[in-house]
CSV table of C-alpha atoms and ligand atoms in Angstrom, one decimal:
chain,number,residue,atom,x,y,z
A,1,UNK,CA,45.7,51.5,7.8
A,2,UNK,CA,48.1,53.2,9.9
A,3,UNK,CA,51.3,53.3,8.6
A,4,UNK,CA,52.7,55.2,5.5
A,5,UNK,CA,54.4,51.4,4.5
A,6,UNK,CA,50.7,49.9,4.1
A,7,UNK,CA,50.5,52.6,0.9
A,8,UNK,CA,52.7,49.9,-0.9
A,9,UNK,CA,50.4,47.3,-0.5
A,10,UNK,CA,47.6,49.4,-2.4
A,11,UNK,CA,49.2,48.7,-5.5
A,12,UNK,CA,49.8,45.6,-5.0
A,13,UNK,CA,47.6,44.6,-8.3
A,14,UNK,CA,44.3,43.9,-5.0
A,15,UNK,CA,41.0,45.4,-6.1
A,16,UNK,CA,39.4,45.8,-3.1
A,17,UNK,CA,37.8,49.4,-2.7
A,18,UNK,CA,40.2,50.0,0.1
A,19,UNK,CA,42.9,49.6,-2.4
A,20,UNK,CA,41.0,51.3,-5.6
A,21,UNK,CA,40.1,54.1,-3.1
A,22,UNK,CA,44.0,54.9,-1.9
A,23,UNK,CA,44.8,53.9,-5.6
A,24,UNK,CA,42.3,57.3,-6.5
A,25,UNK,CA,43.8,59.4,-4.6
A,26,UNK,CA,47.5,58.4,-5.8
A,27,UNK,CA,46.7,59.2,-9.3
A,28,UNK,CA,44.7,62.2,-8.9
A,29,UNK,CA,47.6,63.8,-6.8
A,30,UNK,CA,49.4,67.0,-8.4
A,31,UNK,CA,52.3,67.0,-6.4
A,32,UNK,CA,51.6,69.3,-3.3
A,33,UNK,CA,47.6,68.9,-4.1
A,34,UNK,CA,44.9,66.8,-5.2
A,35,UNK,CA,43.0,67.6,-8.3
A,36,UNK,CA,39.0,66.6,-7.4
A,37,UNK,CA,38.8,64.4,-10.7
A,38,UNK,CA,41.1,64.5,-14.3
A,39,UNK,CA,39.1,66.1,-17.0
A,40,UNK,CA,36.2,68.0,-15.4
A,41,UNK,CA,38.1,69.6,-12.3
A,42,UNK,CA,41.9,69.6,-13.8
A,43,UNK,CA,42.9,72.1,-10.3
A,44,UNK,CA,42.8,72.4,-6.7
A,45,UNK,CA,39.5,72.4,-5.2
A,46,UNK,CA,39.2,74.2,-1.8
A,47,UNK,CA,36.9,71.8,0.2
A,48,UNK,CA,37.6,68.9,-1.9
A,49,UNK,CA,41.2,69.3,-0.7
A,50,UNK,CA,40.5,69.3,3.0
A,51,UNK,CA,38.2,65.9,2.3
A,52,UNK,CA,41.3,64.4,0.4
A,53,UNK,CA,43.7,65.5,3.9
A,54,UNK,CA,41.1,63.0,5.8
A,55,UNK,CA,41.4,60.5,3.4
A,56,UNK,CA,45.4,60.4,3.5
A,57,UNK,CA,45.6,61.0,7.0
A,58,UNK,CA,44.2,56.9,7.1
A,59,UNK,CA,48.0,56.3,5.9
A,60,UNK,CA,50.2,59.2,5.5
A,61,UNK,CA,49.8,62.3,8.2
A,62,UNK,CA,52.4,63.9,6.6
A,63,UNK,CA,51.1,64.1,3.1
A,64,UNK,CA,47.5,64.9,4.5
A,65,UNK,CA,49.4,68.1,6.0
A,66,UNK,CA,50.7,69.2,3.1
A,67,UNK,CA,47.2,69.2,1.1
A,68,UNK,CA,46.1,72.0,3.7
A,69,UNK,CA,48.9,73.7,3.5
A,70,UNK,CA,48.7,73.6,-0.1
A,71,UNK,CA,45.2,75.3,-0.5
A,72,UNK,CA,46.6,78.5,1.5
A,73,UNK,CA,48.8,79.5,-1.6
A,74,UNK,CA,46.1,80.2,-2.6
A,75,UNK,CA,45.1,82.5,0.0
A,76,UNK,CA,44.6,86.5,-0.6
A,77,UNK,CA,45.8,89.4,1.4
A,78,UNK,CA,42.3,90.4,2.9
A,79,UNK,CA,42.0,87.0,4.2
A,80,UNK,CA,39.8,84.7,1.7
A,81,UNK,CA,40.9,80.9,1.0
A,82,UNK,CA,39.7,81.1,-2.9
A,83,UNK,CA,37.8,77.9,-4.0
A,84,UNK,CA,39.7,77.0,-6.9
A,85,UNK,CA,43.8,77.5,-7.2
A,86,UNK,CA,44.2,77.6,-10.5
A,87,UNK,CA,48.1,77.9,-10.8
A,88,UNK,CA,48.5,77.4,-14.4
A,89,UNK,CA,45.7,77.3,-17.2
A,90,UNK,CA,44.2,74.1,-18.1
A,91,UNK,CA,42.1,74.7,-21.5
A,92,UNK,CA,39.7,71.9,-20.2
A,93,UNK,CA,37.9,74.2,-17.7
A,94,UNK,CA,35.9,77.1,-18.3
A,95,UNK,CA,35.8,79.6,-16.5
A,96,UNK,CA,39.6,79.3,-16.1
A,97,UNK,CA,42.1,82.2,-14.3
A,98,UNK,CA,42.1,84.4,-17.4
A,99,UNK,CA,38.1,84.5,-16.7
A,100,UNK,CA,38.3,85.3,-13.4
A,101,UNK,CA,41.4,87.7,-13.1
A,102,UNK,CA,41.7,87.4,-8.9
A,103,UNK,CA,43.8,89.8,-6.8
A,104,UNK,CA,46.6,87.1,-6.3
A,105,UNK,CA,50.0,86.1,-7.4
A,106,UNK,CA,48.8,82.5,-7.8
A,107,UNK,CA,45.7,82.7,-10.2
A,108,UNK,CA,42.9,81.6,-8.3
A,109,UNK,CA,38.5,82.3,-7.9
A,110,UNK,CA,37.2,85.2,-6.6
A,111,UNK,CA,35.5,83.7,-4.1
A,112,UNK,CA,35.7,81.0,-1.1
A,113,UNK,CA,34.3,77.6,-0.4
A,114,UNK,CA,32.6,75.9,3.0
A,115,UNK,CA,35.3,76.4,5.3
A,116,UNK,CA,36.2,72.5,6.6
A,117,UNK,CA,39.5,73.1,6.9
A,118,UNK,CA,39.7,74.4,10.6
A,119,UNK,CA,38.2,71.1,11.8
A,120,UNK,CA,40.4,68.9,9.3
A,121,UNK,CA,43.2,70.6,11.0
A,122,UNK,CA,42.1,69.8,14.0
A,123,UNK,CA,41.6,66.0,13.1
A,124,UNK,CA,45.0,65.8,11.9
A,125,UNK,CA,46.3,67.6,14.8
A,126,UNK,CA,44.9,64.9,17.1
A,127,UNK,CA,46.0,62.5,15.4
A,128,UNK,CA,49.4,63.4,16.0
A,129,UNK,CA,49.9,66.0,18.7
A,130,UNK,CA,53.6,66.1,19.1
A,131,UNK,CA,54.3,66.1,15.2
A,132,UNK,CA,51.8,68.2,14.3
A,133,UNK,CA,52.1,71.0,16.7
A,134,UNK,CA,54.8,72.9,14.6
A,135,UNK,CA,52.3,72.9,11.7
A,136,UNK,CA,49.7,74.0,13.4
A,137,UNK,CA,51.7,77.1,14.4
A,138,UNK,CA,52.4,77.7,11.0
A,139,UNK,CA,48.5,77.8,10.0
A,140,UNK,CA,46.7,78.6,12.7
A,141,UNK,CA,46.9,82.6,11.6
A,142,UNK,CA,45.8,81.5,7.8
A,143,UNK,CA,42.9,79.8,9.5
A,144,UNK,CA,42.3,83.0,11.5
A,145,UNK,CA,42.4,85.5,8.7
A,146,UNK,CA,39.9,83.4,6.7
A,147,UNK,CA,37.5,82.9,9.2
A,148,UNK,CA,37.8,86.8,10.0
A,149,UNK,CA,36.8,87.1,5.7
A,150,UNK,CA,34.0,85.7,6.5
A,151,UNK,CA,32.7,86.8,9.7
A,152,UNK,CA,33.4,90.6,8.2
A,153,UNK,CA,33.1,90.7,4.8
A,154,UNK,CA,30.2,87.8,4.3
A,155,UNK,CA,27.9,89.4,6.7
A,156,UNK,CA,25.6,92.2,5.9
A,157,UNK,CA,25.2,94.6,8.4
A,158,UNK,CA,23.2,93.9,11.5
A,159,UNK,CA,22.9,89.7,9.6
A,160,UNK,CA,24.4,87.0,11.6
A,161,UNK,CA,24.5,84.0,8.5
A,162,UNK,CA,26.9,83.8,6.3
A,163,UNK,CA,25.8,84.8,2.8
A,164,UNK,CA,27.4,83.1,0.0
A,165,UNK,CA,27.9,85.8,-3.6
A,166,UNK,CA,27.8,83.5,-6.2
A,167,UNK,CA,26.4,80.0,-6.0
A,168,UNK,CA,29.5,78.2,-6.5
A,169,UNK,CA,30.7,79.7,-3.2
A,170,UNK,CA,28.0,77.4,-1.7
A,171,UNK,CA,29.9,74.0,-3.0
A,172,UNK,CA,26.5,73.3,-3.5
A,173,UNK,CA,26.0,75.0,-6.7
A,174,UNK,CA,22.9,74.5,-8.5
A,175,UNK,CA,20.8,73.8,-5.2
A,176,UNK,CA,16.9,75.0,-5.5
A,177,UNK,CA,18.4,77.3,-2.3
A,178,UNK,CA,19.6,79.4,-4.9
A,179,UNK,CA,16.9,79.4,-7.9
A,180,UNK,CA,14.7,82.5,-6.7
A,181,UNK,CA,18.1,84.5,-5.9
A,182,UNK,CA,19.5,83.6,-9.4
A,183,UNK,CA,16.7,84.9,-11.0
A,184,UNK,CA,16.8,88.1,-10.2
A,185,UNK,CA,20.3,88.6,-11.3
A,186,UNK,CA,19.7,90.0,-15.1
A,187,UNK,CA,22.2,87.6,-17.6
A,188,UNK,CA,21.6,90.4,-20.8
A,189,UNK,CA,25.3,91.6,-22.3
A,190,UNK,CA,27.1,88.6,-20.4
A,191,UNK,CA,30.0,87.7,-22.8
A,192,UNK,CA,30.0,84.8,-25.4
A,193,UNK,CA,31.3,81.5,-24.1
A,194,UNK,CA,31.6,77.9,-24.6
A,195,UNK,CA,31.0,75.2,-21.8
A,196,UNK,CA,33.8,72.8,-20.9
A,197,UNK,CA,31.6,70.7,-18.4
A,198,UNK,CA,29.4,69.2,-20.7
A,199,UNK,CA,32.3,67.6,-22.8
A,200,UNK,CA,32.7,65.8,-19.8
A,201,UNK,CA,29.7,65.0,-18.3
A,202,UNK,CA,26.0,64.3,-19.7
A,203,UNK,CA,23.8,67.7,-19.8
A,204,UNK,CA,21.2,66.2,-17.3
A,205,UNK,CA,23.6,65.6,-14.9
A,206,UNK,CA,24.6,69.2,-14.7
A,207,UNK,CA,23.1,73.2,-14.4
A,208,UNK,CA,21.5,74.3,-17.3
A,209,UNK,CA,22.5,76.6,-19.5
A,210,UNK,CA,20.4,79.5,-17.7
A,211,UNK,CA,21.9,78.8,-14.7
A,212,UNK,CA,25.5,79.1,-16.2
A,213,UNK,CA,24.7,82.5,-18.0
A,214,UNK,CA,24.0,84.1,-14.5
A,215,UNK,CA,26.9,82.4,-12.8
A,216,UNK,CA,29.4,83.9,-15.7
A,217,UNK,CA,27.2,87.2,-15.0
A,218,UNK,CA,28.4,86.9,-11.4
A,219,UNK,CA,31.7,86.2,-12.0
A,220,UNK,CA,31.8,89.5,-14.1
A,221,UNK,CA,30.3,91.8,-11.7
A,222,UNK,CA,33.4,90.8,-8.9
A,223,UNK,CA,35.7,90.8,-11.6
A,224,UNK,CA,34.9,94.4,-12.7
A,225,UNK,CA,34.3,95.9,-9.2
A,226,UNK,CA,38.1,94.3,-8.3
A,227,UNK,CA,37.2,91.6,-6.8
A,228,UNK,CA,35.9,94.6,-3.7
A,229,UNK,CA,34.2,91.5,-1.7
A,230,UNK,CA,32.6,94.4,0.7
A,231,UNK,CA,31.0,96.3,-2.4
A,232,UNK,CA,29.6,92.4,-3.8
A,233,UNK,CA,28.6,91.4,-0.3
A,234,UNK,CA,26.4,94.7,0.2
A,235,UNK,CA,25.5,95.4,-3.0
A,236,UNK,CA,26.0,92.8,-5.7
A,237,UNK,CA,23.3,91.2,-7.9
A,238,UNK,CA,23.5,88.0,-5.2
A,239,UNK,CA,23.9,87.3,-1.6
A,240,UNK,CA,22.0,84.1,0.1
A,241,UNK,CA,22.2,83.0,3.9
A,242,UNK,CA,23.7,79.7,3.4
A,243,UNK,CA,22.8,77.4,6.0
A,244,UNK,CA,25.4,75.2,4.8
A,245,UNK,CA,28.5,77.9,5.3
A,246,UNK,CA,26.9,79.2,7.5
A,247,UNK,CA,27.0,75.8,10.2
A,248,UNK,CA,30.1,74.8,8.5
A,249,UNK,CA,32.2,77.9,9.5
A,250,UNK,CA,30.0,77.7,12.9
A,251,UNK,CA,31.9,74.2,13.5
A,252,UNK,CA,35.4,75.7,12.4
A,253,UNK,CA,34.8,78.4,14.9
A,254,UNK,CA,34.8,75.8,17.7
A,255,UNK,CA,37.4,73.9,16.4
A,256,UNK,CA,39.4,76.7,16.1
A,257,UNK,CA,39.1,78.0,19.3
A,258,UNK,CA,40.1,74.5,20.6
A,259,UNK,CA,43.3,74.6,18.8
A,260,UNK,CA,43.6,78.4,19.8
A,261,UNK,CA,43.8,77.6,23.4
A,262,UNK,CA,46.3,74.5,22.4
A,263,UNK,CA,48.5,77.3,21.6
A,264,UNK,CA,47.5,79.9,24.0
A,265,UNK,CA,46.6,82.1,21.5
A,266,UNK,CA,44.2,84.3,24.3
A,267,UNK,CA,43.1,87.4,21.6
A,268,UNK,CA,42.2,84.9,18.9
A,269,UNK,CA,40.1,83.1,21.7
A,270,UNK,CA,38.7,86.5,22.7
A,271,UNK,CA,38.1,87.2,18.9
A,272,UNK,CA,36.7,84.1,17.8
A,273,UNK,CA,34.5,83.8,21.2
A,274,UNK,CA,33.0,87.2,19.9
A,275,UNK,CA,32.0,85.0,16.1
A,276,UNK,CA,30.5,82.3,18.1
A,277,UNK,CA,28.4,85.0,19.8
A,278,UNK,CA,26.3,85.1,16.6
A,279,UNK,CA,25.7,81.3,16.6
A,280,UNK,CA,22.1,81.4,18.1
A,281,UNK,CA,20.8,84.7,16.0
A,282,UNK,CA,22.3,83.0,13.0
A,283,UNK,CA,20.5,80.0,13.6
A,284,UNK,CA,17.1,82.1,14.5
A,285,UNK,CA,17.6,83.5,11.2
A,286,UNK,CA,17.3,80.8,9.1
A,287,UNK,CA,14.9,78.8,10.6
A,288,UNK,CA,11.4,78.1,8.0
A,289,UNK,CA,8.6,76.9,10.8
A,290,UNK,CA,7.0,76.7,7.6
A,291,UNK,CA,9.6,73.9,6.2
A,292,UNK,CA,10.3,72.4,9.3
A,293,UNK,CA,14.1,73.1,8.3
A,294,UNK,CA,16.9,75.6,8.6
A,295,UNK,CA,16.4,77.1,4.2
A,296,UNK,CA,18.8,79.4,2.8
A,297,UNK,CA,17.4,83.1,2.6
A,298,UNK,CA,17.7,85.9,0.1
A,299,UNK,CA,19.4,88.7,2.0
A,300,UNK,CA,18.2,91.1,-0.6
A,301,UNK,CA,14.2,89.9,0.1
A,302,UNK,CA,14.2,88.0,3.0
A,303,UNK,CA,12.5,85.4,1.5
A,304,UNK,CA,13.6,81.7,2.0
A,305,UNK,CA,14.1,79.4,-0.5
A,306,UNK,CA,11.4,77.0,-1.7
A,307,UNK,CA,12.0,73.1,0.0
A,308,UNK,CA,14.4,71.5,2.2
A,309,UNK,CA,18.4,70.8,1.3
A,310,UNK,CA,20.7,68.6,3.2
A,311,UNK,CA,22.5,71.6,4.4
A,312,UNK,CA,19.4,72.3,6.7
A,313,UNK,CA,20.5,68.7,8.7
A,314,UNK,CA,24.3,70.6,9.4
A,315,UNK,CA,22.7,72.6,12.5
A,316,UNK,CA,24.1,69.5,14.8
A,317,UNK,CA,27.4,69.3,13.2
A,318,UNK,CA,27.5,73.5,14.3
A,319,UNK,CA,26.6,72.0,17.8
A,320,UNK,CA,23.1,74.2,17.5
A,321,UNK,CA,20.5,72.8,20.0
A,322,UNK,CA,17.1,73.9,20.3
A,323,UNK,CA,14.6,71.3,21.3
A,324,UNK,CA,11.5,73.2,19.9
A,325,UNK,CA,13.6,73.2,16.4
A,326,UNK,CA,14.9,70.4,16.8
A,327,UNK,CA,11.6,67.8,17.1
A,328,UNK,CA,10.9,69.2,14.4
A,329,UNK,CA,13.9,69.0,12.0
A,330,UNK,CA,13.9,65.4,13.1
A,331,UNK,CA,10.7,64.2,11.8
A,332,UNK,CA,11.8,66.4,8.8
A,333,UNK,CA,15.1,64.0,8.4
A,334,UNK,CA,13.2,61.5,9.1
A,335,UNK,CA,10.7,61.5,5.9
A,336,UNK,CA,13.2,62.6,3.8
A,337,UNK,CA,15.8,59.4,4.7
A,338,UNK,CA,12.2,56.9,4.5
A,339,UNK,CA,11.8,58.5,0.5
A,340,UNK,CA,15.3,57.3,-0.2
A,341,UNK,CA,17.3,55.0,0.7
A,342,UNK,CA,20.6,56.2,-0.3
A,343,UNK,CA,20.3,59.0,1.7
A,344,UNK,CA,20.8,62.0,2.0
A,345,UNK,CA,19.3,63.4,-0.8
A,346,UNK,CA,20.7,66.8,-1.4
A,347,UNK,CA,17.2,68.1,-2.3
A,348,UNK,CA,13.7,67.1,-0.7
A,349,UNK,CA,12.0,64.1,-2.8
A,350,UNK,CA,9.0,65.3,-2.2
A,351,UNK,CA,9.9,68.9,-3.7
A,352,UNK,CA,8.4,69.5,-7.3
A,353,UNK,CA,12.1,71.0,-7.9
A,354,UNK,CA,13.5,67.1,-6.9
A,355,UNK,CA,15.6,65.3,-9.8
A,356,UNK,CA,17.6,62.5,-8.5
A,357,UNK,CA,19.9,63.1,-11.1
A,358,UNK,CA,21.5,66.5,-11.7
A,359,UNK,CA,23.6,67.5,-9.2
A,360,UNK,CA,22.7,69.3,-6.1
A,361,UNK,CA,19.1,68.9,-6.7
A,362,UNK,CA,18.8,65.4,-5.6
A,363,UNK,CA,21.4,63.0,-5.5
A,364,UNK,CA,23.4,62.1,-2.8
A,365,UNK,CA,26.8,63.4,-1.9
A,366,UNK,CA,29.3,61.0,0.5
A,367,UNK,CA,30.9,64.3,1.8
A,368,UNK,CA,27.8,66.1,2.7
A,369,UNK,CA,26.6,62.4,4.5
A,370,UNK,CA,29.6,62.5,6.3
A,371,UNK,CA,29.3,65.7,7.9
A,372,UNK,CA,25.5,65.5,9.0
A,373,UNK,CA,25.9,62.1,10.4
A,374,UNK,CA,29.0,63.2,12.4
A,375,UNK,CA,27.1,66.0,14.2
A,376,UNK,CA,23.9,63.4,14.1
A,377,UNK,CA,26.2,61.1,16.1
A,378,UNK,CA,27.6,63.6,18.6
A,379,UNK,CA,24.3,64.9,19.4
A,380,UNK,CA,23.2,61.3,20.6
A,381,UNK,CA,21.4,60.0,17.2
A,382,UNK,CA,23.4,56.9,16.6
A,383,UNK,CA,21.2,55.1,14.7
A,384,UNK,CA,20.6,58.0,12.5
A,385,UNK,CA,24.4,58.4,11.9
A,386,UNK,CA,24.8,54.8,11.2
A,387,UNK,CA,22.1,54.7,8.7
A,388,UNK,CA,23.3,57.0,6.8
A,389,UNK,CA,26.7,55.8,6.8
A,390,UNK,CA,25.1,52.1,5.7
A,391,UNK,CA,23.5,54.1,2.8
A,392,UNK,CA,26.7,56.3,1.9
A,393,UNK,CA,29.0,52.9,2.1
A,394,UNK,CA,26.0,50.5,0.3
A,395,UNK,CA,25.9,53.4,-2.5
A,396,UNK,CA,29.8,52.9,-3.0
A,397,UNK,CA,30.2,49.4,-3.2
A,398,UNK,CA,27.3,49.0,-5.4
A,399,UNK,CA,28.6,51.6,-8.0
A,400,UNK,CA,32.1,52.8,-7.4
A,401,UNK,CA,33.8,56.2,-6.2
A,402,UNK,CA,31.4,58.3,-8.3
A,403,UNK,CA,30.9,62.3,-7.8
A,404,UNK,CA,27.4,62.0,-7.1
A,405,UNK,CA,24.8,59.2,-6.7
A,406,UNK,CA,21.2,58.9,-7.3
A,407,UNK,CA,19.2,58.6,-4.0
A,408,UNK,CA,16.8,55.9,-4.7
A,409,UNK,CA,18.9,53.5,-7.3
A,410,UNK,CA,22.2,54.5,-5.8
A,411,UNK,CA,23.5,55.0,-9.2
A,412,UNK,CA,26.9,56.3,-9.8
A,413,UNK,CA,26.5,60.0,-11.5
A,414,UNK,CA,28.7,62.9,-12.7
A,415,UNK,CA,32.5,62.4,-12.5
A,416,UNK,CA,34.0,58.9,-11.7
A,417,UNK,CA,37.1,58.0,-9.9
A,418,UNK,CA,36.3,60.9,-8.0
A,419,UNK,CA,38.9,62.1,-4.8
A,420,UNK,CA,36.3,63.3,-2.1
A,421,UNK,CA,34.3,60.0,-2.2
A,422,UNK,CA,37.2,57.8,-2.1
A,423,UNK,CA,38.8,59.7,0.7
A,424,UNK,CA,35.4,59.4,2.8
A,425,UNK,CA,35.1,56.0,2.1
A,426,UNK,CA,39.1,55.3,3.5
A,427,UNK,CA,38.1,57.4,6.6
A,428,UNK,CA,34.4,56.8,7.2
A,429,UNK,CA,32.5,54.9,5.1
A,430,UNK,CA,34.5,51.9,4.4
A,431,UNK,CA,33.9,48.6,6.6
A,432,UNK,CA,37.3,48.7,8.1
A,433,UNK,CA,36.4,52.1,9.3
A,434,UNK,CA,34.1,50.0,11.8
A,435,UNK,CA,37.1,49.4,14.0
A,436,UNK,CA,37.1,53.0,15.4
A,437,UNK,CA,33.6,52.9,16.4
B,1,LIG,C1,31.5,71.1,-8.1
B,1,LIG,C2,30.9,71.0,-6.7
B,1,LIG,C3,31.8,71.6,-5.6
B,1,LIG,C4,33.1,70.9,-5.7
B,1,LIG,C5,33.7,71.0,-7.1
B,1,LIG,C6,34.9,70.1,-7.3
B,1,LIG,O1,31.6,72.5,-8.4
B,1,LIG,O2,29.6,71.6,-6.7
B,1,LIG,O3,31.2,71.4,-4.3
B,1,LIG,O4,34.0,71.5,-4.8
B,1,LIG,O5,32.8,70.5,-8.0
B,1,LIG,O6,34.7,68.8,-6.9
């Protein structure tokens, strides 16, 4: 798949997966953008999008460009890349712009989303150098100002992680990581509304009802402060250390400063030098002996979250190495991939809090398998990476491009035709992906 002529042959009437996969992608596409699924997610995701850029890259560089540069209309003065660009107002989706009320011409969230993009840019800029240089001198400042967001206005003074406000900043958003924080935030007086997800999707599949009370609470405490991401950050109802952002944005940094010094760009590889400076204490930070894992923590008790989440196997795809951590996160992998074999689960099996159906408390999540096993890989643990690529790929072929998938059945769950898991399959899981290895 190389060519942008080989799209043709996708609709061809062939069902491969290959060809349902591209076929996924076609139809979900919004002209400039991608929307994540019709019905539940009817707008531009943030992270989603930059999945969807890998995905198209497999047969059309140019269009995988443009799904970047898309998400950055949706990018605010002070610097943050908002998680959902809303753009018009679908009445499918709750909580939609009206909700929200963001400090941008284009209606958008209030708050951000794990950072991939930096790297996708920099896979698509490889890909192509000559082509894509021009583009990457037109984003390389967005990618900048975002990453300065966060390294400024998601850390709390004298904290190295990133803290994530409000779960859905997390893309992980009903994770157990977040269930001691959430219930401290009080949900009394939050106003009256009716859920749009569950039209879509069946109710054990998705949060509950308490958690989506405190999430609308959340999204009304930035809303009235204006959206002042300093004043949520330092003194808002919720701020975790997410070890997923957290190693995600670690990555970018890199990445970033590679395709700083492709463009000579010697302050922003002074400035960003001075972010990766904080790898190592961030890392420190939210290490659990106790779990054998990198956990979120609670920046208001210090206290870290309950069990292990398939964030806590992103420390390689940061390029954090510690051999005293890392025998030990290891063996931690290691029982957690034996419990199920469509790994990874998103939440530890053998956690009380485990349900290998709803969400981000259990199942498994292509994108997230993707990004551990490429740091797994670069780190020297082949096998590792390729099992859990076998897993992602066997979970895909034996149910389809679903959002989510159960970790011992493999089960398809939550949306179907979903964009993120077709566009990993076209550029990593699929057998024809082989040929790269
Ligand atoms: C859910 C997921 C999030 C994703 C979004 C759109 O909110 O938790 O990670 O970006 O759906 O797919």
């Amino acid at each position: 798949m190389s060519s942008k002529s080989t799209s043709a042959e996708y609709f061809s009437g062939s069902d491969t997966l290959e060809h349902k996969a591209l076929r996924i992608l076609r139809e979900n596409e919004w002209g400039d953008y991608t929307l994540p699924t019709k019905g539940l997610y009817p707008y531009q995701w943030n992270w989603d999008s930059m999945f969807v850029a890998l995905g198209f890259a497999e047969f059309d560089v140019d269009r995988a460009w443009t799904e970047v540069e898309s998400l950055f209309e949706g990018q605010w003065a002070n610097g943050m890349a908002a998680h959902i660009v809303f753009r018009r107002d679908d009445p499918s989706y709750f909580p939609g712009p009206s909700v929200w009320k963001s400090n941008h011409s284009v209606p958008t969230s209030g708050c951000s989303q794990p950072p991939v993009a930096a790297t996708i840019v920099r896979d698509l800029y490889e890909k192509d150098p000559t082509e894509g240089r021009e583009r990457l001198i037109e984003i390389f400042p967005k990618l900048m100002s975002w990453h300065r967001w966060f390294h400024t206005m998601r850390v709390v003074s004298g904290g190295a992680a990133i803290a994530v406000t409000h779960p859905w900043e997390s893309g992980r958003d009903n994770s157990p990581d977040w269930d001691e924080a959430l219930a401290n935030v009080d949900p009394t007086g939050v106003t009256p509304y009716e859920r749009k997800d569950l039209g879509h999707v069946d109710p054990t599949m998705r949060p509950t009802d308490a958690q989506y009370d405190r999430y609308l609470k959340l999204v009304e405490f930035g809303r009235d402060c204006g959206w002042d991401h300093t004043h949520i950050t330092r003194e808002g109802p919720f701020a975790v250390a997410d070890p997923g952002i957290t190693f995600i944005l670690m990555r970018a940094d890199r990445d970033l400063r590679y395709l700083a010094e492709v463009l000579q760009k010697h302050a922003a590889v002074r400035e960003i030098d001075g972010w990766l400076t904080q790898a190592r204490a961030a890392a420190r930070y939210l290490w659990s002996p106790e779990l054998g894992a990198y956990a979120a923590r609670d920046l208001r008790t210090g206290e870290f979250a309950s069990g292990v989440s398939s964030a806590a196997f992103l420390s390689y795809y940061a390029g954090i190495a510690s051999s005293r951590r890392d025998a030990q996160l290891q063996r931690t992998l290691d029982r957690i991939l034996e419990a199920a074999p469509y790994g990874i689960p998103s939440f530890d099996p053998a956690h009380e809090k485990f349900d290998p159906k709803r969400y981000w408390r259990g199942p498994s999540w292509a994108i997230i398998n993707f990004l551990v096993a490429r740091g797994l890989a670069e780190f020297g643990f082949a096998g590792k990476a390729a099992r859990i690529r076998q897993s992602t790929r066997a979970m895909i072929e034996k149910s389809g491009f679903y959002e989510y998938f159960d970790p011992f059945t493999g089960e398809g769950y939550g949306g179907s035709h979903f964009t993120w898991t077709a566009a990993i399959w076209l550029a990593w899981a699929s057998p024809e992906t082989d040929a790269k290895d």
